[in-house]
Backbone as a chain_set.jsonl record, in Angstrom:
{"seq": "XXXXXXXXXXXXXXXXXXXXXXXXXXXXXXXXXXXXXXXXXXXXXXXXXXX", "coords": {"N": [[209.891, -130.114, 116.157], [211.281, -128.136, 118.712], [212.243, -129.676, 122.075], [210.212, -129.558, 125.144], [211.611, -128.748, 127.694], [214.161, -127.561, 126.917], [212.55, -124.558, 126.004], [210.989, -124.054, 127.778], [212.278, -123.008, 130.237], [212.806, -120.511, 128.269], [210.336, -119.218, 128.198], [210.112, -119.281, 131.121], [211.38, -117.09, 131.924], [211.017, -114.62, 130.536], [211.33, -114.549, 128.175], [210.119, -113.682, 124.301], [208.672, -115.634, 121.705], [209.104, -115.574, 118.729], [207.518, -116.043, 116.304], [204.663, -118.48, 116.096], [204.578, -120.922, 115.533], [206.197, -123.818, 113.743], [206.057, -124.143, 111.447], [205.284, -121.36, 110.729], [207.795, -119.892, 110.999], [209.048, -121.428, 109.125], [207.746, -120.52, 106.588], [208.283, -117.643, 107.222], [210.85, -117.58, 106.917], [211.661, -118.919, 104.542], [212.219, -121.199, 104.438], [212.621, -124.649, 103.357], [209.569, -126.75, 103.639], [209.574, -128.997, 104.35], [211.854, -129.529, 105.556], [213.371, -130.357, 109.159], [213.198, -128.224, 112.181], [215.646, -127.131, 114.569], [215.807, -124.605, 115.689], [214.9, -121.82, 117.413], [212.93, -118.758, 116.662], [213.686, -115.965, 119.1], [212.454, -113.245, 121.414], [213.492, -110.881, 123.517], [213.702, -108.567, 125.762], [215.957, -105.798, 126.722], [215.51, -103.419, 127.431], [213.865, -102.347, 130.847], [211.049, -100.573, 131.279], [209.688, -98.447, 133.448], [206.616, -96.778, 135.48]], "CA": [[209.635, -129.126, 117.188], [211.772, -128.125, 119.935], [212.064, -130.081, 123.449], [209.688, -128.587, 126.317], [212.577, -128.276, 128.587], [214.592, -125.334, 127.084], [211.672, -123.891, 125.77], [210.24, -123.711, 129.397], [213.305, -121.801, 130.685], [212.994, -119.305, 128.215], [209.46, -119.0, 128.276], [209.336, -118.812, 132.26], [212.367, -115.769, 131.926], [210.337, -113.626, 130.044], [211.461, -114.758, 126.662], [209.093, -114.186, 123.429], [208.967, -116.344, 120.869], [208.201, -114.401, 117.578], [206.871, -117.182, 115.572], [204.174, -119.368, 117.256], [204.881, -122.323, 115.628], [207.143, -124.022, 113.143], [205.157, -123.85, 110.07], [205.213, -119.922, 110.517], [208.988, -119.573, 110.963], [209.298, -121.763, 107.515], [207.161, -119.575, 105.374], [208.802, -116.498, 107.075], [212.187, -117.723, 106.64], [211.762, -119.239, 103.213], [212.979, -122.657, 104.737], [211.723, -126.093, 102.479], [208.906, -126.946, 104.719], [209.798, -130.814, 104.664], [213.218, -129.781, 107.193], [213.344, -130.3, 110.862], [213.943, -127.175, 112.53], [216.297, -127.04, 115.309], [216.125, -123.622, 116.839], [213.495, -120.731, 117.404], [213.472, -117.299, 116.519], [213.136, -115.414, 119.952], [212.614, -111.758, 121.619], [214.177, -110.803, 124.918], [213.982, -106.781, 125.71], [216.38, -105.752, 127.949], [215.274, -102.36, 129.094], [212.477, -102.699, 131.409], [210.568, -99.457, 131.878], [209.225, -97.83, 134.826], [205.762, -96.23, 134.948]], "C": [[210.661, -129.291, 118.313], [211.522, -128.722, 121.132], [211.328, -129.231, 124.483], [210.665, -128.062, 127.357], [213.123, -126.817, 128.236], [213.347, -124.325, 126.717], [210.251, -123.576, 126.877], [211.226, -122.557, 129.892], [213.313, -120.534, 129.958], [211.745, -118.911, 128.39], [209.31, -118.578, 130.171], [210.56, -117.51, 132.786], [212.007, -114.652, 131.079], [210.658, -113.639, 128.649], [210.258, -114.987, 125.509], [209.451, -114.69, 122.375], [207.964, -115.264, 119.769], [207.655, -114.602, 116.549], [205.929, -117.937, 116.136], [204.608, -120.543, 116.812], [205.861, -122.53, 114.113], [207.227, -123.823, 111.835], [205.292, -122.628, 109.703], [206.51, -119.493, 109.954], [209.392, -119.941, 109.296], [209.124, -121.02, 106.178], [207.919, -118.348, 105.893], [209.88, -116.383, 106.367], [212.54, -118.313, 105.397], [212.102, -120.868, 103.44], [211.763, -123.767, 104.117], [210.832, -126.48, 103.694], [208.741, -128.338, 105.654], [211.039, -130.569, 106.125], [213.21, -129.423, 108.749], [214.352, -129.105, 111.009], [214.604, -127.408, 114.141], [216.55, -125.742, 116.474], [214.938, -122.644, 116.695], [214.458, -119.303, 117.436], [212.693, -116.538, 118.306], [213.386, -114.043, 120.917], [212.964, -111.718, 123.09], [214.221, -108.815, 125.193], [214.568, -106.497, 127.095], [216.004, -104.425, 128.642], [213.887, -102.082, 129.529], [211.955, -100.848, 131.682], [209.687, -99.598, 132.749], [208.043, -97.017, 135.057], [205.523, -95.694, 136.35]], "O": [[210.894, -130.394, 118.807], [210.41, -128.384, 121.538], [211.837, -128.135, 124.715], [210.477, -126.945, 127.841], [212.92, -125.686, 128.676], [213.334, -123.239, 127.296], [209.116, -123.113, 126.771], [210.919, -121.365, 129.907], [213.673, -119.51, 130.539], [211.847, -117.822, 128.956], [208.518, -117.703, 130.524], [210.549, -117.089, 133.943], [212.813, -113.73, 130.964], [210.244, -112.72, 127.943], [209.542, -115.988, 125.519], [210.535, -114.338, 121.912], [206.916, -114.622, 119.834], [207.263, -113.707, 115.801], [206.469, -118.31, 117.178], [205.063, -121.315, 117.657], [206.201, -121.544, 113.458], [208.197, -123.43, 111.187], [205.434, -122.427, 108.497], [206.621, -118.922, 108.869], [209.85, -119.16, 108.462], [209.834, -120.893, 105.181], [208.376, -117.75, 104.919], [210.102, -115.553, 105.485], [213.731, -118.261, 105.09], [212.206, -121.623, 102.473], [210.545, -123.773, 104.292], [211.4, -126.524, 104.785], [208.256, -128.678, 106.734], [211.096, -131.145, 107.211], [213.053, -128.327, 109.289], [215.461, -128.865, 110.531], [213.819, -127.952, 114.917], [217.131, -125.749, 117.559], [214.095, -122.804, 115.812], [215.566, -118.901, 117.793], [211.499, -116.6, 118.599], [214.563, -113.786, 121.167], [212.628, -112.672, 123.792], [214.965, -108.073, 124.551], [214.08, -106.75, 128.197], [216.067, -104.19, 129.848], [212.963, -101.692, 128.815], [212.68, -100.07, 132.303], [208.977, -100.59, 132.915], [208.479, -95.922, 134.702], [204.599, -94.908, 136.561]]}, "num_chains": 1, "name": "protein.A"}
């Protein structure tokens, strides 16, 4: 699992993560479930609308 540090910064910049956890990403991504993952899949939308 990823360090809390960067995964604070993106989390407190409005960054979503589109997996919750690591296990998910594996089965999405087909990845052997034994290997340490290193990075996250994550959503960022840049145009903010206006209501």
């Amino acid at each position: 699992m990823q360090e809390v540090g960067p995964l604070k910064y993106y989390s407190d910049n409005a960054f979503i993560s589109l997996l919750d956890s690591d296990k998910q990403k594996k089965e999405y991504t087909g990845i052997n479930p034994d290997v340490k993952l290193e990075t996250r899949l994550m959503f960022y939308d840049l145009i903010l609308l206006k209501v």
